[in-house]
C-alpha cells in the first residue's frame, strides 16, 4: 500500500486484510498525521518515500519491499467484506494456476449496491517483475496466466476526492516537455472535465480520439465528450460525440440511456422507448475492462420506461416498470411516489 494522511481509514483496511495477508508493506508518501503510527500497529514494514508526483514510482517502490510469492495492492480507503476475504484466501490456495488475478473494484454505491465497478489487476506473481506505469491513474499490464475472480474490493471513501492533484500532475508533465501517452491523454481529458474545464477537456479528448487508444477508453472518451459539449451548450457536437461512441465500440447500456434521454427530451417517445429497452437487453460484460454502472442496465431504463409508457397511454406497463425498479431500489423516493400515484389511479388511498 502507498498512503498519505490516512489515519482515519487505514486501520479499517488493514483489519480486513489480516486474515489473508502474510506480509503487509506500507509506504508513507509524506503523512502529517498519525498514519505511520497506525501502520506500525499492523506491520514492521513501514517505509517512507519522498513524493515526486508519480504514483507509479511510489507503487513500484512498495512492490520492491515485498518478499512473498504473490503481491496484492490496496488503497487505504478500500474495504474487503468477509465473503471476499474467503474468496481471496481461496485464490491463495490456487496460486500455482495463475500469474495475475483480476478482481472487481466497486468504486461507488447507490441504493446499497455497487453503482460503479470495473475489474482491476490486483494480485501478481512477484517473480514476474510486474511494473506500474503512469504518473497518474497508474496501472500494470497483465501478462501470463490471468484469472478473473468474483472477489470484490470496495472503495469506501470518507474524504472528498482531490481532482486538482491529478490535474496538477498532468499539467506539470506537460510543462516539463514530457509527451503524454494516449492513455494519459484520455485520463487528462477526464480530469479536465471533472474540474469543469469543458472546453479544454473537449480539445484534449478530440486529440486523443484522433490517434490510437484502447477501444473501451475511446468509447468512454466519446461519452465524456458528449457531457463536455453539452455543458458548453454545443448540442450538435454533443450528439455527434454520443453517436461516435457506437462506431468505436459495441453499444453499452449507458450510451443507450443517454441517447434515450435526448430522444425523450425531444418528445420522440417511441425512439426513446427503443433505446431504453435496448439498454436493458444488452449483456453485462464486466470483463471487457470498461467502467460498469449497473443503474444504466436496469434501474434508469425502468424508471424512464415507466414515464414513457404512461405518456404513451399504457398505465399498466408503466406500473410494471416501476415495480421492476422497486425490486432494485425499493426505498428510492421516486419509486415510492410512483407507487402512490398508481395506487391513486385505482382509487386507493395515498
Coordinates of C-alpha atoms in Angstrom, one line a residue:
X1 CA 0.0 0.0 0.0
X2 CA 1.0 3.6 -0.6
X3 CA -0.6 6.0 1.9
X4 CA -0.7 9.7 2.9
X5 CA -2.7 11.1 5.8
X6 CA -4.9 8.1 6.1
X7 CA -5.2 7.6 9.8
X8 CA -9.0 7.7 9.6
X9 CA -9.2 4.7 7.3
X10 CA -6.0 2.7 7.5
X11 CA -7.0 0.6 10.5
X12 CA -10.3 -0.3 8.8
X13 CA -8.5 -1.6 5.7
X14 CA -5.7 -3.4 7.5
X15 CA -8.1 -5.1 9.8
X16 CA -9.8 -6.6 6.7
X17 CA -6.6 -7.9 5.2
X18 CA -5.1 -9.6 8.2
X19 CA -6.9 -12.9 7.6
X20 CA -5.1 -13.4 4.2
X21 CA -2.0 -11.2 4.2
X22 CA 1.2 -13.0 5.2
X23 CA 3.1 -9.7 4.9
X24 CA 1.9 -6.1 5.0
X25 CA 4.1 -3.4 3.3
X26 CA 3.1 0.2 4.0
X27 CA 4.8 3.1 2.1
X28 CA 4.1 6.5 3.5
X29 CA 4.5 9.3 0.9
X30 CA 4.6 12.2 3.4
X31 CA 1.9 12.0 6.0
X32 CA 1.4 14.8 8.5
X33 CA -1.0 12.8 10.7
X34 CA -0.8 9.6 12.6
X35 CA -0.8 7.3 9.6
X36 CA 2.6 5.8 10.3
X37 CA 1.7 5.1 13.9
X38 CA -1.5 3.2 12.8
X39 CA 0.5 1.3 10.2
X40 CA 3.1 0.1 12.8
X41 CA 0.2 -1.5 14.8
X42 CA -0.1 -4.0 11.9
X43 CA 3.4 -4.4 10.5
X44 CA 7.0 -3.6 11.0
X45 CA 7.5 -3.0 7.2
X46 CA 6.6 0.7 7.2
X47 CA 8.7 2.8 4.8
X48 CA 9.0 6.4 3.7
X49 CA 9.0 7.6 0.1
X50 CA 9.7 11.1 -1.0
X51 CA 6.7 12.1 -3.0
X52 CA 7.7 13.0 -6.6
X53 CA 4.3 13.5 -8.3
X54 CA 4.4 10.0 -9.7
X55 CA 2.1 7.3 -8.4
X56 CA 3.8 4.5 -10.3
X57 CA 7.2 5.4 -8.8
X58 CA 5.6 5.0 -5.3
X59 CA 3.8 1.8 -6.2
X60 CA 7.0 0.3 -7.7
X61 CA 8.9 1.2 -4.6
X62 CA 6.2 -0.6 -2.4
X63 CA 6.4 -3.7 -4.6
X64 CA 10.2 -3.7 -4.2
X65 CA 9.8 -4.2 -0.5
X66 CA 7.5 -7.3 -0.8
X67 CA 9.0 -10.7 -0.3
X68 CA 6.1 -13.1 -0.7
X69 CA 5.3 -15.2 -3.8
X70 CA 2.2 -13.1 -4.6
X71 CA 1.8 -9.3 -4.3
X72 CA -1.5 -7.6 -3.8
X73 CA -2.1 -3.9 -3.7
X74 CA -4.9 -1.9 -1.9
X75 CA -5.6 1.7 -1.1
X76 CA -6.2 2.9 2.4
X77 CA -9.9 3.5 1.9
X78 CA -10.5 0.1 0.5
X79 CA -12.6 -2.5 2.4
X80 CA -12.8 -6.2 1.9
X81 CA -16.0 -7.9 3.1
X82 CA -15.9 -11.3 4.9
X83 CA -17.1 -13.2 1.9
X84 CA -14.5 -11.6 -0.3
X85 CA -11.8 -12.4 2.3
X86 CA -12.8 -16.1 1.8
X87 CA -12.5 -15.7 -1.9
X88 CA -9.1 -14.2 -1.7
X89 CA -8.0 -17.0 0.6
X90 CA -9.2 -19.4 -2.0
X91 CA -7.1 -17.6 -4.6
X92 CA -4.0 -18.1 -2.4
X93 CA -4.7 -21.8 -2.4
X94 CA -4.8 -21.8 -6.2
X95 CA -1.8 -19.7 -6.7
X96 CA 0.0 -22.2 -8.9
X97 CA -2.7 -21.8 -11.5
X98 CA -2.3 -18.1 -12.4
X99 CA 0.2 -15.2 -12.6
X100 CA -2.3 -12.3 -12.4
X101 CA -5.7 -12.2 -10.6
X102 CA -8.2 -9.7 -11.7
X103 CA -10.7 -8.6 -9.0
X104 CA -13.7 -6.4 -9.2
X105 CA -13.3 -2.8 -7.9
X106 CA -16.6 -1.3 -6.6
X107 CA -15.8 2.4 -6.5
X108 CA -19.2 3.9 -5.8
X109 CA -22.5 2.8 -4.4
X110 CA -26.2 3.7 -4.8
X111 CA -29.2 2.2 -3.0
X112 CA -27.0 -0.2 -1.2
X113 CA -25.4 -1.8 -4.2
X114 CA -22.3 -1.1 -6.3
X115 CA -23.0 1.7 -8.8
X116 CA -19.6 2.0 -10.5
X117 CA -17.5 -1.1 -11.0
X118 CA -14.6 -2.3 -13.1
X119 CA -12.0 -5.1 -13.0
X120 CA -8.5 -4.2 -11.8
X121 CA -5.3 -6.1 -12.0
X122 CA -5.0 -6.8 -8.2
X123 CA -2.7 -9.8 -7.4
X124 CA 0.6 -10.5 -9.2
X125 CA 3.3 -13.2 -9.2
X126 CA 6.3 -11.3 -7.7
X127 CA 8.9 -13.3 -9.7
X128 CA 7.4 -11.9 -13.0
X129 CA 8.7 -8.4 -12.0
X130 CA 5.5 -6.6 -12.9
X131 CA 5.9 -2.8 -13.1
X132 CA 3.5 0.1 -12.6
X133 CA 3.3 2.7 -15.3
X134 CA 1.7 6.1 -15.5
X135 CA 2.3 9.1 -13.1
X136 CA -1.5 9.3 -12.6
X137 CA -4.1 6.5 -12.9
X138 CA -1.2 4.1 -12.7
X139 CA -1.7 0.6 -14.0
X140 CA 0.1 -2.7 -14.5
X141 CA -0.1 -4.5 -17.9
X142 CA -1.3 -8.1 -17.1
X143 CA 0.6 -10.9 -18.7
X144 CA 1.0 -14.6 -18.2
X145 CA -1.9 -16.7 -16.9
X146 CA -4.8 -14.5 -15.9
X147 CA -7.7 -15.5 -13.7
X148 CA -10.9 -13.5 -13.2
X149 CA -12.1 -13.7 -9.6
X150 CA -15.5 -12.9 -8.2
X151 CA -13.8 -11.3 -5.2
X152 CA -14.7 -7.6 -4.8
X153 CA -12.7 -4.8 -3.3
X154 CA -14.9 -2.0 -2.0
X155 CA -13.6 1.6 -2.3
X156 CA -15.3 3.4 0.5
X157 CA -14.0 7.0 0.8
X158 CA -14.5 9.1 3.9
X159 CA -12.9 12.2 2.5
X160 CA -13.8 14.1 -0.7
X161 CA -11.6 13.4 -3.8
X162 CA -8.7 15.7 -4.8
X163 CA -9.2 16.2 -8.5
X164 CA -6.9 19.2 -8.7
X165 CA -4.0 16.9 -7.5
X166 CA -4.2 14.7 -10.6
X167 CA -4.7 17.7 -12.9
X168 CA -1.7 19.4 -11.4
X169 CA 0.5 16.4 -12.0
X170 CA -0.6 16.1 -15.7
X171 CA 0.0 19.8 -16.2
X172 CA 3.4 19.5 -14.6
X173 CA 4.3 16.8 -17.0
X174 CA 3.2 18.9 -20.0
X175 CA 5.1 21.9 -18.7
X176 CA 8.3 19.8 -18.4
X177 CA 8.0 18.9 -22.0
X178 CA 7.1 15.2 -21.5
X179 CA 4.7 13.9 -24.1
X180 CA 1.5 12.3 -22.8
X181 CA 0.9 8.7 -24.0
X182 CA -2.5 8.0 -25.4
X183 CA -3.8 6.6 -22.2
X184 CA -2.5 9.7 -20.3
X185 CA -4.3 11.9 -22.8
X186 CA -7.5 10.1 -22.1
X187 CA -7.3 10.5 -18.3
X188 CA -6.0 14.0 -18.6
X189 CA -9.2 14.9 -20.6
X190 CA -11.3 13.3 -17.9
X191 CA -9.6 15.2 -15.2
X192 CA -10.2 18.5 -17.1
X193 CA -13.9 17.5 -17.3
X194 CA -14.1 16.7 -13.5
X195 CA -12.7 20.2 -12.9
X196 CA -15.3 21.9 -15.1
X197 CA -12.8 22.8 -17.7
X198 CA -15.1 21.7 -20.5
X199 CA -13.5 23.4 -23.5
X200 CA -10.1 22.2 -22.5
X201 CA -11.5 18.7 -22.0
X202 CA -13.1 18.7 -25.4
X203 CA -9.8 19.8 -27.1
X204 CA -7.8 17.1 -25.3
X205 CA -10.2 14.3 -25.9
X206 CA -10.7 15.2 -29.6
X207 CA -6.9 15.0 -29.9
X208 CA -6.9 11.6 -28.1
X209 CA -9.7 10.2 -30.4
X210 CA -7.7 11.4 -33.5
X211 CA -4.9 8.9 -32.5
X212 CA -4.7 5.4 -31.2
X213 CA -6.2 4.1 -28.0
X214 CA -7.8 1.2 -26.2
X215 CA -11.3 0.5 -27.5
X216 CA -13.0 0.9 -24.2
X217 CA -11.2 4.1 -23.4
X218 CA -12.2 5.5 -26.8
X219 CA -15.8 4.8 -26.1
X220 CA -15.6 6.3 -22.7
X221 CA -13.9 9.4 -24.2
X222 CA -16.9 9.8 -26.6
X223 CA -19.3 9.8 -23.6
X224 CA -17.2 12.3 -21.7
X225 CA -17.1 14.5 -24.9
X226 CA -20.8 14.3 -25.0
X227 CA -21.0 15.6 -21.5
X228 CA -18.4 18.3 -22.1
X229 CA -20.1 19.6 -25.3
X230 CA -23.5 19.5 -23.5
X231 CA -22.1 21.6 -20.7
X232 CA -20.8 24.1 -23.3
X233 CA -24.2 24.3 -25.0
X234 CA -23.0 22.8 -28.2
X235 CA -25.7 20.2 -28.7
X236 CA -24.8 19.3 -32.3
X237 CA -21.3 18.2 -31.2
X238 CA -22.6 16.6 -28.1
X239 CA -24.9 14.4 -30.1
X240 CA -22.1 13.6 -32.6
X241 CA -19.8 12.6 -29.8
X242 CA -22.5 10.3 -28.3
X243 CA -23.2 8.6 -31.7
X244 CA -19.5 8.3 -32.3
X245 CA -19.3 6.0 -29.3
X246 CA -21.3 3.4 -31.3
X247 CA -18.6 3.5 -34.0
X248 CA -15.6 2.8 -31.8
X249 CA -17.0 0.1 -29.6
X250 CA -20.1 -2.1 -29.2
X251 CA -23.0 -0.1 -27.7
X252 CA -23.3 -0.2 -23.9
X253 CA -26.2 0.5 -21.7
X254 CA -25.0 3.9 -20.6
X255 CA -24.7 5.2 -24.2
X256 CA -28.2 3.8 -25.0
X257 CA -29.7 5.5 -21.9
X258 CA -28.0 8.8 -22.9
X259 CA -29.5 8.6 -26.4
X260 CA -32.8 7.6 -24.9
X261 CA -32.7 10.7 -22.7
X262 CA -32.1 13.0 -25.6
X263 CA -34.9 11.5 -27.6
X264 CA -37.3 11.7 -24.6
X265 CA -36.4 15.4 -24.1
X266 CA -37.2 15.9 -27.8
X267 CA -40.6 14.2 -27.4
X268 CA -39.7 11.2 -29.6
X269 CA -41.3 8.7 -27.2
X270 CA -41.2 5.6 -29.5
X271 CA -37.5 6.1 -30.3
X272 CA -36.6 6.8 -26.6
X273 CA -38.5 3.6 -25.6
X274 CA -36.5 1.6 -28.1
X275 CA -33.2 2.7 -26.7
X276 CA -34.1 2.2 -23.1
X277 CA -35.4 -1.3 -23.8
X278 CA -32.1 -1.9 -25.7
X279 CA -30.2 -0.8 -22.6
X280 CA -31.9 -3.4 -20.6
X281 CA -31.3 -6.2 -23.1
X282 CA -27.6 -5.7 -23.6
X283 CA -25.3 -8.3 -21.9
X284 CA -23.4 -7.2 -18.8
X285 CA -19.8 -7.8 -19.7
X286 CA -17.7 -6.6 -16.7
X287 CA -14.7 -8.4 -18.1
X288 CA -14.2 -6.2 -21.1
X289 CA -12.4 -3.7 -18.9
X290 CA -14.9 -0.8 -19.3
X291 CA -16.3 1.2 -16.4
X292 CA -19.6 -0.5 -15.5
X293 CA -22.6 1.3 -14.0
X294 CA -25.4 -1.1 -13.2
X295 CA -28.1 1.6 -12.9
X296 CA -27.9 2.1 -16.6
X297 CA -28.7 -1.6 -17.2
X298 CA -31.9 -1.8 -15.1
X299 CA -32.9 1.0 -12.7
X300 CA -32.6 4.0 -15.0
X301 CA -34.3 2.3 -18.0
X302 CA -37.1 1.0 -15.8
X303 CA -37.8 4.5 -14.4
X304 CA -37.7 6.1 -17.8
X305 CA -39.9 3.4 -19.4
X306 CA -42.4 3.9 -16.6
X307 CA -42.6 7.6 -17.7
X308 CA -42.6 6.8 -21.4
X309 CA -45.3 4.1 -21.2
X310 CA -47.5 6.3 -19.1
X311 CA -47.2 9.1 -21.7
X312 CA -48.0 6.6 -24.4
X313 CA -51.2 5.7 -22.6
X314 CA -50.2 2.3 -21.2
X315 CA -50.5 2.8 -17.5
X316 CA -50.3 -1.0 -16.8
X317 CA -46.9 -1.2 -18.5
X318 CA -45.8 2.0 -16.7
X319 CA -46.7 0.5 -13.3
X320 CA -44.9 -2.8 -14.2
X321 CA -41.7 -1.0 -15.0
X322 CA -42.0 0.9 -11.7
X323 CA -42.4 -2.4 -10.0
X324 CA -39.2 -3.7 -11.6
X325 CA -37.4 -0.5 -10.4
X326 CA -38.8 -1.2 -6.9
X327 CA -37.2 -4.6 -6.9
X328 CA -33.8 -2.9 -7.4
X329 CA -34.2 0.1 -5.1
X330 CA -37.4 -0.3 -3.0
X331 CA -36.6 2.8 -0.9
X332 CA -36.0 5.2 -3.8
X333 CA -38.2 8.3 -3.3
X334 CA -39.2 8.4 -6.9
X335 CA -40.2 4.7 -6.9
X336 CA -42.3 5.2 -3.8
X337 CA -44.0 8.3 -5.2
X338 CA -44.9 6.4 -8.4
X339 CA -46.4 3.6 -6.3
X340 CA -48.6 6.0 -4.5
X341 CA -49.6 7.6 -7.9
X342 CA -50.6 4.3 -9.5
X343 CA -52.5 3.3 -6.4
X344 CA -54.4 6.6 -6.6
X345 CA -55.3 5.8 -10.2
X346 CA -57.1 2.7 -9.0
X347 CA -58.9 4.6 -6.2
X348 CA -56.6 3.6 -3.5
X349 CA -55.5 5.8 -0.6
X350 CA -52.4 8.0 -1.0

